[in-house]
Tab-separated table of C-alpha atoms in Angstrom:
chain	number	residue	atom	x	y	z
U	1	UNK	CA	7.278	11.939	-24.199
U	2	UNK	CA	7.383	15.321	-22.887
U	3	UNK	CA	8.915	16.303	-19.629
U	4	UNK	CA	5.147	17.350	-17.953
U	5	UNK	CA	4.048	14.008	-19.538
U	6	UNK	CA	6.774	11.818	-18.002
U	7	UNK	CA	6.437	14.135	-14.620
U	8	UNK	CA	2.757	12.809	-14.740
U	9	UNK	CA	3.205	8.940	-14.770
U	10	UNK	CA	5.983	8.993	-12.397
U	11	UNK	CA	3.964	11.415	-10.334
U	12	UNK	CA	1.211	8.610	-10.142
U	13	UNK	CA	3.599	5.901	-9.446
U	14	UNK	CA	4.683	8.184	-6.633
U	15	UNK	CA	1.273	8.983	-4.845
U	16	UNK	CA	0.785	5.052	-5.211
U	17	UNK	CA	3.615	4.434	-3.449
U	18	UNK	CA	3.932	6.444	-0.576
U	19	UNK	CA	0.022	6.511	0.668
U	20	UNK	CA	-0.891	3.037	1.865
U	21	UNK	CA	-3.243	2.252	-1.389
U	22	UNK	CA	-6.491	0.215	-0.471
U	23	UNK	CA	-8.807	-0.697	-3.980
U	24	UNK	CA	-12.108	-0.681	-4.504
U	25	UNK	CA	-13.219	-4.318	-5.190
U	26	UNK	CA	-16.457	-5.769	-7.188
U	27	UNK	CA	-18.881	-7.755	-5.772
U	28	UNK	CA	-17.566	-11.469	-5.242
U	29	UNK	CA	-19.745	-14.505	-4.597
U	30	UNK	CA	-20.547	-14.344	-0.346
U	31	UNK	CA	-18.499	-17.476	1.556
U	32	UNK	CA	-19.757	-19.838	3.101
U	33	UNK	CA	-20.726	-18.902	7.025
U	34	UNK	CA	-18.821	-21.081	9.407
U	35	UNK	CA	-19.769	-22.669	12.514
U	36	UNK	CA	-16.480	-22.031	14.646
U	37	UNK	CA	-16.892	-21.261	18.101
U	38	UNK	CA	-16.600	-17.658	19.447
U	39	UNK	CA	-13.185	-16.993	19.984
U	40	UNK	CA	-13.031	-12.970	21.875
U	41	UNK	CA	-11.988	-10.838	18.856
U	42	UNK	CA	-9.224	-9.120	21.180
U	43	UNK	CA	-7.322	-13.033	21.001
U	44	UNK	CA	-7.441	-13.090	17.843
U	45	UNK	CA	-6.424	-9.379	17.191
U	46	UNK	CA	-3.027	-10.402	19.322
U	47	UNK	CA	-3.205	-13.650	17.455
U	48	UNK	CA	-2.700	-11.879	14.308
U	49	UNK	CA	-0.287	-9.276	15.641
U	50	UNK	CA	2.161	-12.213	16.158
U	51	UNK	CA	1.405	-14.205	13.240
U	52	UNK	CA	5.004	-13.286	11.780
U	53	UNK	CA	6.728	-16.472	12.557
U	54	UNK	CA	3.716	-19.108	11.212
U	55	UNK	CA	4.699	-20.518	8.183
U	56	UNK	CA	2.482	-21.245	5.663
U	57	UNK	CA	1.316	-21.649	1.647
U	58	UNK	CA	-1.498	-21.811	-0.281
U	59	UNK	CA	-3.298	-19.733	-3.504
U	60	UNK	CA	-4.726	-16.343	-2.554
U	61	UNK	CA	-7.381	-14.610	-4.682
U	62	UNK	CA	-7.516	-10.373	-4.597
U	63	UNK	CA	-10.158	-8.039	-6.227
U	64	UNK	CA	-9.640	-4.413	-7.154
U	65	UNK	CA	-11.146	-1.897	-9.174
U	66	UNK	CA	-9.560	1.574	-7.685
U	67	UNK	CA	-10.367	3.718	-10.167
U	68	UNK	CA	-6.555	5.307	-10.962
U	69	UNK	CA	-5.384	7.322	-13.820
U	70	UNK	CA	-3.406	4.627	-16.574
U	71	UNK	CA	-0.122	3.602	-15.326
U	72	UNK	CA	1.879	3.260	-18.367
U	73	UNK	CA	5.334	2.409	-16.570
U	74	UNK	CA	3.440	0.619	-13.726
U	75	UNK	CA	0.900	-1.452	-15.680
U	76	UNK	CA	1.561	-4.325	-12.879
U	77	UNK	CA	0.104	-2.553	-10.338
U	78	UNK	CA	-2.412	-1.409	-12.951
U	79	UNK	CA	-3.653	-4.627	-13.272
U	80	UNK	CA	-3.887	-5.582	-9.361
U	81	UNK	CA	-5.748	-2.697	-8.617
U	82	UNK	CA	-8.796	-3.318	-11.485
U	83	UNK	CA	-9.023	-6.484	-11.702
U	84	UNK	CA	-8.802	-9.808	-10.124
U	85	UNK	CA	-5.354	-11.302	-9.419
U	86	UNK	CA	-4.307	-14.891	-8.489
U	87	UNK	CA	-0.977	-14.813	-6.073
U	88	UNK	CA	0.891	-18.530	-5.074
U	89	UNK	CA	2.117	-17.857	-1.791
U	90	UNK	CA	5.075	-20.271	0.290
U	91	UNK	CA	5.852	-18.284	3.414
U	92	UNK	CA	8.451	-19.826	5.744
U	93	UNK	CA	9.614	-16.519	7.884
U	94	UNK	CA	10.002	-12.762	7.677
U	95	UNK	CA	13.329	-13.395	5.681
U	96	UNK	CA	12.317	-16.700	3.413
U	97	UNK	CA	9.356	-16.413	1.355
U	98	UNK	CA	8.073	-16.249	-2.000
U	99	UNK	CA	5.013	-15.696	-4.247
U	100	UNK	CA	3.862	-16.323	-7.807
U	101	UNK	CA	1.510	-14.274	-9.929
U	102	UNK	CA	0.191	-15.376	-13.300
U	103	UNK	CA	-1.199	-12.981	-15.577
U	104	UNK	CA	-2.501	-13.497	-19.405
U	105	UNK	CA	1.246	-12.212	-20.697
U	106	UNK	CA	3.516	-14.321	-18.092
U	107	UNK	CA	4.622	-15.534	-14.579
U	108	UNK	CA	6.493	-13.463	-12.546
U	109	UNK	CA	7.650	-14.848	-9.035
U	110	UNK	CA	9.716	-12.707	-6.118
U	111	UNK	CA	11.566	-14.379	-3.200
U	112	UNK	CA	12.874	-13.195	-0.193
U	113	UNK	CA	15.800	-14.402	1.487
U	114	UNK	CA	18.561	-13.360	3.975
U	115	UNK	CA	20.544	-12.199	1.483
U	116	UNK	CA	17.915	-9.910	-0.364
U	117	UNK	CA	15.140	-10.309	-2.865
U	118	UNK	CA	15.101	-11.977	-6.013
U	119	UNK	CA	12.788	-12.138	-9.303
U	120	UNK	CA	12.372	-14.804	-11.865
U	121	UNK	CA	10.711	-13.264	-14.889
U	122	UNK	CA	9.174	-16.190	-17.377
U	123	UNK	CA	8.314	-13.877	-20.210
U	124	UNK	CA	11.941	-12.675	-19.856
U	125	UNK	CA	13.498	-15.936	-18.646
U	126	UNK	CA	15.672	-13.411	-16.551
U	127	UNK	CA	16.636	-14.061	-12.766
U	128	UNK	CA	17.394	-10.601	-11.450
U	129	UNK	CA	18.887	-10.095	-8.195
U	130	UNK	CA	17.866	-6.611	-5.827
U	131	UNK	CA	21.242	-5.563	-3.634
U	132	UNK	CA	19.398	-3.129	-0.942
U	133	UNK	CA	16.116	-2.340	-0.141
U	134	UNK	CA	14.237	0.247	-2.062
U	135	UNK	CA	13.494	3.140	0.461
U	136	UNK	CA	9.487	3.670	-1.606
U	137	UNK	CA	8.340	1.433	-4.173
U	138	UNK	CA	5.170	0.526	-5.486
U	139	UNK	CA	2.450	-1.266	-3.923
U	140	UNK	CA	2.628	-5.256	-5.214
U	141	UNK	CA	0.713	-8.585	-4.814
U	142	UNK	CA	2.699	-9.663	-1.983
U	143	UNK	CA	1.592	-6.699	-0.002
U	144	UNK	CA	-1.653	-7.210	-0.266
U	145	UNK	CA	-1.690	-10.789	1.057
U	146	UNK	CA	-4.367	-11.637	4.059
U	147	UNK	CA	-1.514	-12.029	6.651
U	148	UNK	CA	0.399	-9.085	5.569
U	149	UNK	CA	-2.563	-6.712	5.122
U	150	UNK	CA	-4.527	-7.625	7.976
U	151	UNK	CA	-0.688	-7.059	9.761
U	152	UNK	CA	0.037	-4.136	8.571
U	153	UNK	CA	-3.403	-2.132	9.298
U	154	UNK	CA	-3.922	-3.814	12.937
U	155	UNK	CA	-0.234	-2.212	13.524
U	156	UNK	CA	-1.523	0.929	12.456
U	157	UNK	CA	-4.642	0.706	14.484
U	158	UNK	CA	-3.331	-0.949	17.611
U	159	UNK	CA	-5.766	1.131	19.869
U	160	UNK	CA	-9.045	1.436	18.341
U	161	UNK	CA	-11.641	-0.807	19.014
U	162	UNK	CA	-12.739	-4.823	17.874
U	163	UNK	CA	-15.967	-6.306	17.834
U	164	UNK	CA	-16.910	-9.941	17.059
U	165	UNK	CA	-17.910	-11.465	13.203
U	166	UNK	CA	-20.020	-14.402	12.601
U	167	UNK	CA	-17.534	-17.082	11.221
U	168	UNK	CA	-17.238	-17.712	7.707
U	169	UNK	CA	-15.669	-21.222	5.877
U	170	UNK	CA	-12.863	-19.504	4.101
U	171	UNK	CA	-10.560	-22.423	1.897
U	172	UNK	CA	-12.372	-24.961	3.497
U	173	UNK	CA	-11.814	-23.925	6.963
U	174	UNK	CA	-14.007	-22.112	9.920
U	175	UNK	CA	-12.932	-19.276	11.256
U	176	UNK	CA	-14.088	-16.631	13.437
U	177	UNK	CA	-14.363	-13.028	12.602
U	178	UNK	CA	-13.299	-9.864	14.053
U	179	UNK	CA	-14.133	-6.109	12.410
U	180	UNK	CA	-12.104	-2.693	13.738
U	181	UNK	CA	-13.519	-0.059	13.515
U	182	UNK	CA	-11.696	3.373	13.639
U	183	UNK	CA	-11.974	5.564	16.079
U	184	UNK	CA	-10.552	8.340	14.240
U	185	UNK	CA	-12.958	11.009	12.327
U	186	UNK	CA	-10.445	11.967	10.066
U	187	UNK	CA	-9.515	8.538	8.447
U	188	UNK	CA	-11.217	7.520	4.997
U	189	UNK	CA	-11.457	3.574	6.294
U	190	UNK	CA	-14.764	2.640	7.602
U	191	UNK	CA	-13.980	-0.677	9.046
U	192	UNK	CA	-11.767	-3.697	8.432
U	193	UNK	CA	-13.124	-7.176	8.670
U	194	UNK	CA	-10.683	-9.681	8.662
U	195	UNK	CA	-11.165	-13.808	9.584
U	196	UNK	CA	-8.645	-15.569	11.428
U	197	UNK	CA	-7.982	-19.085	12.033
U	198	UNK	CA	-7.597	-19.245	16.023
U	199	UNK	CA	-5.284	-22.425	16.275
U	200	UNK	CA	-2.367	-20.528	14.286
U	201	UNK	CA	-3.380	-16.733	14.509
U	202	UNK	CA	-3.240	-16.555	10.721
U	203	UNK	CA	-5.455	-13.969	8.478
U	204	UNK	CA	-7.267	-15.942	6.071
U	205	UNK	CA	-9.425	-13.149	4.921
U	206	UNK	CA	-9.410	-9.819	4.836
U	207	UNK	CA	-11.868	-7.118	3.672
U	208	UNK	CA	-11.284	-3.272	3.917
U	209	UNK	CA	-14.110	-0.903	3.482
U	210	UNK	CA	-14.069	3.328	2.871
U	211	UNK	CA	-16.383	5.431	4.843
U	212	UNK	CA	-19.523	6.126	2.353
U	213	UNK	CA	-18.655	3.145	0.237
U	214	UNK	CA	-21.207	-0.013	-0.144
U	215	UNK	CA	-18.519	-2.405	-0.788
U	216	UNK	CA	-15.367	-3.193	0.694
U	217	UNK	CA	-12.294	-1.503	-0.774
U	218	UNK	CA	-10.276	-4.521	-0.866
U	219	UNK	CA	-10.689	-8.119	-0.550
U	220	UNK	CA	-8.197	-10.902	-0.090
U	221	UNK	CA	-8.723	-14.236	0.611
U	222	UNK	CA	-7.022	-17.585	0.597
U	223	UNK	CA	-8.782	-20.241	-1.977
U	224	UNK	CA	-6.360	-22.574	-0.284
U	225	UNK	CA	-4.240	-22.634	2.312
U	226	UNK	CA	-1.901	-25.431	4.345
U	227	UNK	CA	0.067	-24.149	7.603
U	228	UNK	CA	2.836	-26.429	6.286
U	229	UNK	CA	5.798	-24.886	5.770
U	230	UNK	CA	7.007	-24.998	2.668
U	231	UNK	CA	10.107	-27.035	0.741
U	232	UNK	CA	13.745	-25.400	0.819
U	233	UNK	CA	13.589	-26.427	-2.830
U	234	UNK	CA	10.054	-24.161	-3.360
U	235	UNK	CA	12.023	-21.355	-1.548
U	236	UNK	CA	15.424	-21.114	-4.015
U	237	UNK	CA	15.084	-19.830	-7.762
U	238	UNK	CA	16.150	-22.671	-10.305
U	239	UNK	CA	17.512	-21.291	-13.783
U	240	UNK	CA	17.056	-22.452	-16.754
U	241	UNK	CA	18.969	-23.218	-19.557
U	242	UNK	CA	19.813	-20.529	-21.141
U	243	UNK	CA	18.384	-17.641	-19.106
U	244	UNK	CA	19.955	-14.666	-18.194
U	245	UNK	CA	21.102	-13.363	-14.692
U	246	UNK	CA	21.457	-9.407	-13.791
U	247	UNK	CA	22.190	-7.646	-10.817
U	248	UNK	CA	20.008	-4.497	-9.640
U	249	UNK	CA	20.793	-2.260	-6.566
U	250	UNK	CA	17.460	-0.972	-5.544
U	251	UNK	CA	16.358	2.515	-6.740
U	252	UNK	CA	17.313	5.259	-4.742
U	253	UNK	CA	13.996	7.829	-4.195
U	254	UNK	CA	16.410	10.615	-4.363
U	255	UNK	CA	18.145	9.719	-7.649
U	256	UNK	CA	13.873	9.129	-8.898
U	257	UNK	CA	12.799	12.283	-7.526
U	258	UNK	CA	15.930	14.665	-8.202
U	259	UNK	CA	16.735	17.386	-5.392
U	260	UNK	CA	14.259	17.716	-3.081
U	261	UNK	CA	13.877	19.962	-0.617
U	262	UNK	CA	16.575	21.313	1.608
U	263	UNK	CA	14.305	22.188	3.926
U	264	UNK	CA	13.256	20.303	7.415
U	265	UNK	CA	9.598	19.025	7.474
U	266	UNK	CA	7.366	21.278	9.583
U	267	UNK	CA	7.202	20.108	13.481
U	268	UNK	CA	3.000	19.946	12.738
U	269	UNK	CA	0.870	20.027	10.045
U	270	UNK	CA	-2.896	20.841	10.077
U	271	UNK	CA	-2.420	20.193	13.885
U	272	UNK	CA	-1.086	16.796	13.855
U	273	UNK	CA	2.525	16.134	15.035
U	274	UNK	CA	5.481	14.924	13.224
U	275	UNK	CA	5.973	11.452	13.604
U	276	UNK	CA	9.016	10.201	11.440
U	277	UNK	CA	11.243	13.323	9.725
U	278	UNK	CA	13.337	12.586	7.096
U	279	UNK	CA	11.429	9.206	6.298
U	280	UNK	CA	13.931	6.557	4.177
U	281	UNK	CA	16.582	9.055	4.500
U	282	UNK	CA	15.331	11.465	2.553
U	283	UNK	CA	15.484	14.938	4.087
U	284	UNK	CA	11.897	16.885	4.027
U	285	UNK	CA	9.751	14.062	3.420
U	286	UNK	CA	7.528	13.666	6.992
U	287	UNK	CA	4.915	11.389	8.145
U	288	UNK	CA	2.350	13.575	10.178
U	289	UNK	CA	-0.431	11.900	12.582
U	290	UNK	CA	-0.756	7.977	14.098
U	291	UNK	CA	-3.012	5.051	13.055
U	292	UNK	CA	-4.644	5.284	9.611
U	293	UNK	CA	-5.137	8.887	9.437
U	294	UNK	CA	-1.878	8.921	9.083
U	295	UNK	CA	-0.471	11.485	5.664
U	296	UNK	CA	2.513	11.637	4.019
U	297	UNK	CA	4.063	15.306	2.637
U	298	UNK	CA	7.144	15.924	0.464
U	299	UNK	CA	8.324	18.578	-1.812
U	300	UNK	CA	8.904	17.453	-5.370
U	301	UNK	CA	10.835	19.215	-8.367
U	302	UNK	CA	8.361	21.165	-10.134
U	303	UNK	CA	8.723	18.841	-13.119
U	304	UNK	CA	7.190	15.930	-10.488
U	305	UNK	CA	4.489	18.571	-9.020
U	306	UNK	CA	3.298	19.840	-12.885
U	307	UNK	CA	3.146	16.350	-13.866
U	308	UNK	CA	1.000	15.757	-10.689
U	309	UNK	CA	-0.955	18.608	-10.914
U	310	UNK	CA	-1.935	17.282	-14.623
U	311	UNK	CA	-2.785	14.100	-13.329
U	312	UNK	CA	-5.078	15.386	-10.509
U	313	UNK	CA	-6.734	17.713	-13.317
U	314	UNK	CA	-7.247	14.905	-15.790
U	315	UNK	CA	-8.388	12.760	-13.489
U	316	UNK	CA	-11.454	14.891	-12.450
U	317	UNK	CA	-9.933	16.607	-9.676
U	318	UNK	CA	-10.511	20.573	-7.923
U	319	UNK	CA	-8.414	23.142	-8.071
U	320	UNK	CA	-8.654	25.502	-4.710
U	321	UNK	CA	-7.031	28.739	-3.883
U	322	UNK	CA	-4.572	29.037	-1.210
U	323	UNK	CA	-3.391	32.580	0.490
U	324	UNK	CA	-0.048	32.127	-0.950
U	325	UNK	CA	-0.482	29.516	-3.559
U	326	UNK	CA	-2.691	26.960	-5.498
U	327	UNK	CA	-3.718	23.074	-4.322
U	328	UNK	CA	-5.194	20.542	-6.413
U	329	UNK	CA	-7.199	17.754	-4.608
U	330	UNK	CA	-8.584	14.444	-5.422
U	331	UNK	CA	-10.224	12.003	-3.854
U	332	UNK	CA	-10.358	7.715	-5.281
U	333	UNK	CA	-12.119	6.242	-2.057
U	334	UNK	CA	-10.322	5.848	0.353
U	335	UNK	CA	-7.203	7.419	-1.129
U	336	UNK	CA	-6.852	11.488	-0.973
U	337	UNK	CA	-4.485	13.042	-3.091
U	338	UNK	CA	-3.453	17.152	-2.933
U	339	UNK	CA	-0.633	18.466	-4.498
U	340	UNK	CA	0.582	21.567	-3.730
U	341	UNK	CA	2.359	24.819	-5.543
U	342	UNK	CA	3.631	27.897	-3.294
U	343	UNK	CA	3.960	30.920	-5.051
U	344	UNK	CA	5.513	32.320	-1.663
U	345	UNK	CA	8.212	30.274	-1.592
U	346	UNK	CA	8.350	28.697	-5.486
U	347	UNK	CA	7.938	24.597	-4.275
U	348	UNK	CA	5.423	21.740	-4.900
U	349	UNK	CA	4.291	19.540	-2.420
U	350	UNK	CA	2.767	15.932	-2.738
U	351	UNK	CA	0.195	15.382	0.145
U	352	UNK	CA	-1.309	11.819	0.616
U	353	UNK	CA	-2.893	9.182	2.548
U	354	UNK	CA	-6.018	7.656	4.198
U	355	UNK	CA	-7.204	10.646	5.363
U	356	UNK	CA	-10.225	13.141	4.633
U	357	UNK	CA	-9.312	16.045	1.950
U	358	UNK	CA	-10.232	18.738	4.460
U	359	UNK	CA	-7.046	17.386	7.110
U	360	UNK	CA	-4.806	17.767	3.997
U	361	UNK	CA	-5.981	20.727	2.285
U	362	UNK	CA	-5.395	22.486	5.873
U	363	UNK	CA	-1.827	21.073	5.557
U	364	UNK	CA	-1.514	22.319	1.901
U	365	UNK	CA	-2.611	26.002	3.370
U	366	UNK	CA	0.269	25.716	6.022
U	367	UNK	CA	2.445	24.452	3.557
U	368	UNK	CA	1.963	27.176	0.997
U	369	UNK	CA	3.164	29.818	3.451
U	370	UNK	CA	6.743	28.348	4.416
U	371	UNK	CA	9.826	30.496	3.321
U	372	UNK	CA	11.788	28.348	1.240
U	373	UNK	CA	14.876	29.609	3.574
U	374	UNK	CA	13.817	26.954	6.338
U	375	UNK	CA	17.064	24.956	6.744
């Protein structure tokens, strides 16, 4: 594989991982509508936001069908982004959980516990143990639970606006509705509908849609669910005869990436503020903006940034002229991608996130004319 070549899958792997990925999802069959009472969608926003703590299991059905480049070393995430994906779910706390997913070439299941995460491979019949916790990594089934999701983006969102859903009977259960709705111009999310069970403040369903898009980027439901907690004995990794056991410390994004910049991140970019420098430890890499307009920039070795640059290119992406450089911008609803190459100053950059392309091309302009002397 040649260097641009192996620059361009693990530049893919990056943008995946550092830009909070929502998929495009096919139609699925419409549930049920419900008959729960109205519950204000502002309690069951808070409901949600301290759902942390409820244990609970049960199967959870996603659909994707983002339309990424081929992700030869990720073809896991592959898979759960175009297709359909079955996940087995036992959730006792933030620390002790665990979930299955089946596929047609094995069973792969990942537990949490106090003492770090571990992965039972079937295929493999290999227990591997994670010492650490990986600083970026991809984008997995777990993540894109309905608890987790719905979690994650009403964290982002805390101030923008609810409005009441009719209730739906989602695994077997009716539950109220709530949609938010961003306030922000410059995100690429339309709205987010998510329905909550009120007793227990748990997600149950969760769709995602992209500005200009008919059908929801994402959806995740339960097909079952029990807010049981689950068996210590569910929760601990039995080996079998015979399998193997290895130990893993979790990958280090600078050892991945190679020298990055030297450089500090920019105090603003295309005028939003810099909200977290240095971001997993990893000097120039800066989260810019608040809620889900929210972008991520780094510099990347040039063998990273050509290998990006490819990717954008082959994927059916435009090139644009910058004063002092070049920028290369796609655009797989509601994901925008730009990378970056300063003539000025000799660097790539890798600009992402659920944000228009205009907010980041502006940032790639800025970005093109730093001296590569800022310390």
């Amino acid at each position: 594989m040649s260097v641009v070549r192996r620059g361009t899958v693990r530049s893919w792997a990056l943008v995946v991982a550092v830009a909070v990925v929502a998929v495009l999802a096919p139609q699925v069959p419409r549930w049920l509508p419900g008959s729960a009472a109205s519950v204000s969608p502002d309690l069951l926003r808070a409901g949600v936001l301290g759902s942390g703590s409820q244990a609970h299991q049960g199967l959870v059905e996603i659909n994707g069908s983002l339309k990424l480049p081929e992700l030869p070393r990720a073809r896991d995430l592959t898979s759960l982004l175009t297709g359909t994906t079955r996940v087995r779910t036992w959730y006792e706390s933030p620390s002790r959980w665990r979930f299955d997913v089946v596929s047609a070439v094995g069973e792969r299941d990942v537990y949490g516990t106090p003492d770090g995460e571990l992965t039972w491979d079937y295929g493999a019949n290999l227990l591997t143990r994670v010492v650490g916790t990986p600083p970026v990594r991809l984008p997995r089934a777990g993540d894109l639970l309905p608890p987790d999701l719905a979690r994650r983006v009403l964290s982002a969102a805390e101030d923008d606006p609810v409005s009441a859903l009719p209730a739906r009977r989602v695994a077997g259960r009716e539950v109220p509705g709530l949609r938010l709705t961003p306030s922000d111009p410059a995100t690429t999310i339309g709205h987010m509908d998510m329905w909550v069970d009120p007793g227990i403040g748990l997600p149950v369903a969760v769709e995602v849609s992209a500005r200009g898009v008919d059908r929801p980027v994402l959806v995740s439901r339960f097909l079952e669910l029990s807010a049981t907690p689950p068996g210590a004995d569910v929760l601990t990794p039995k080996q079998s005869r015979g399998s193997g056991l290895s130990i893993m410390a979790a990958p280090d994004v600078d050892e991945w990436l190679g020298a990055l910049g030297r450089g500090r991140s920019p105090a603003r970019l295309a005028g939003r503020e810099l909200r977290e420098a240095d971001v997993s430890g990893v000097r120039g890499v800066g989260v810019y903006g608040t809620g889900l307009s929210a972008f991520v920039a780094l510099p990347v070795p040039r063998d990273i940034g050509a290998g990006a640059a490819e990717a954008v290119v082959n994927a059916g992406g435009t090139r644009e002229e910058l004063p002092r450089g070049e920028a290369l911008h796609l655009s797989i609803a509601p994901l925008s991608v730009v990378v970056v190459r300063s003539e000025f100053a000799r660097r790539w950059y890798l600009l992402a996130g659920l944000t228009t392309t205009d907010v980041l091309l502006e940032a790639a302009g800025e970005l093109a004319l730093l001296s590569r002397t800022r310390r």
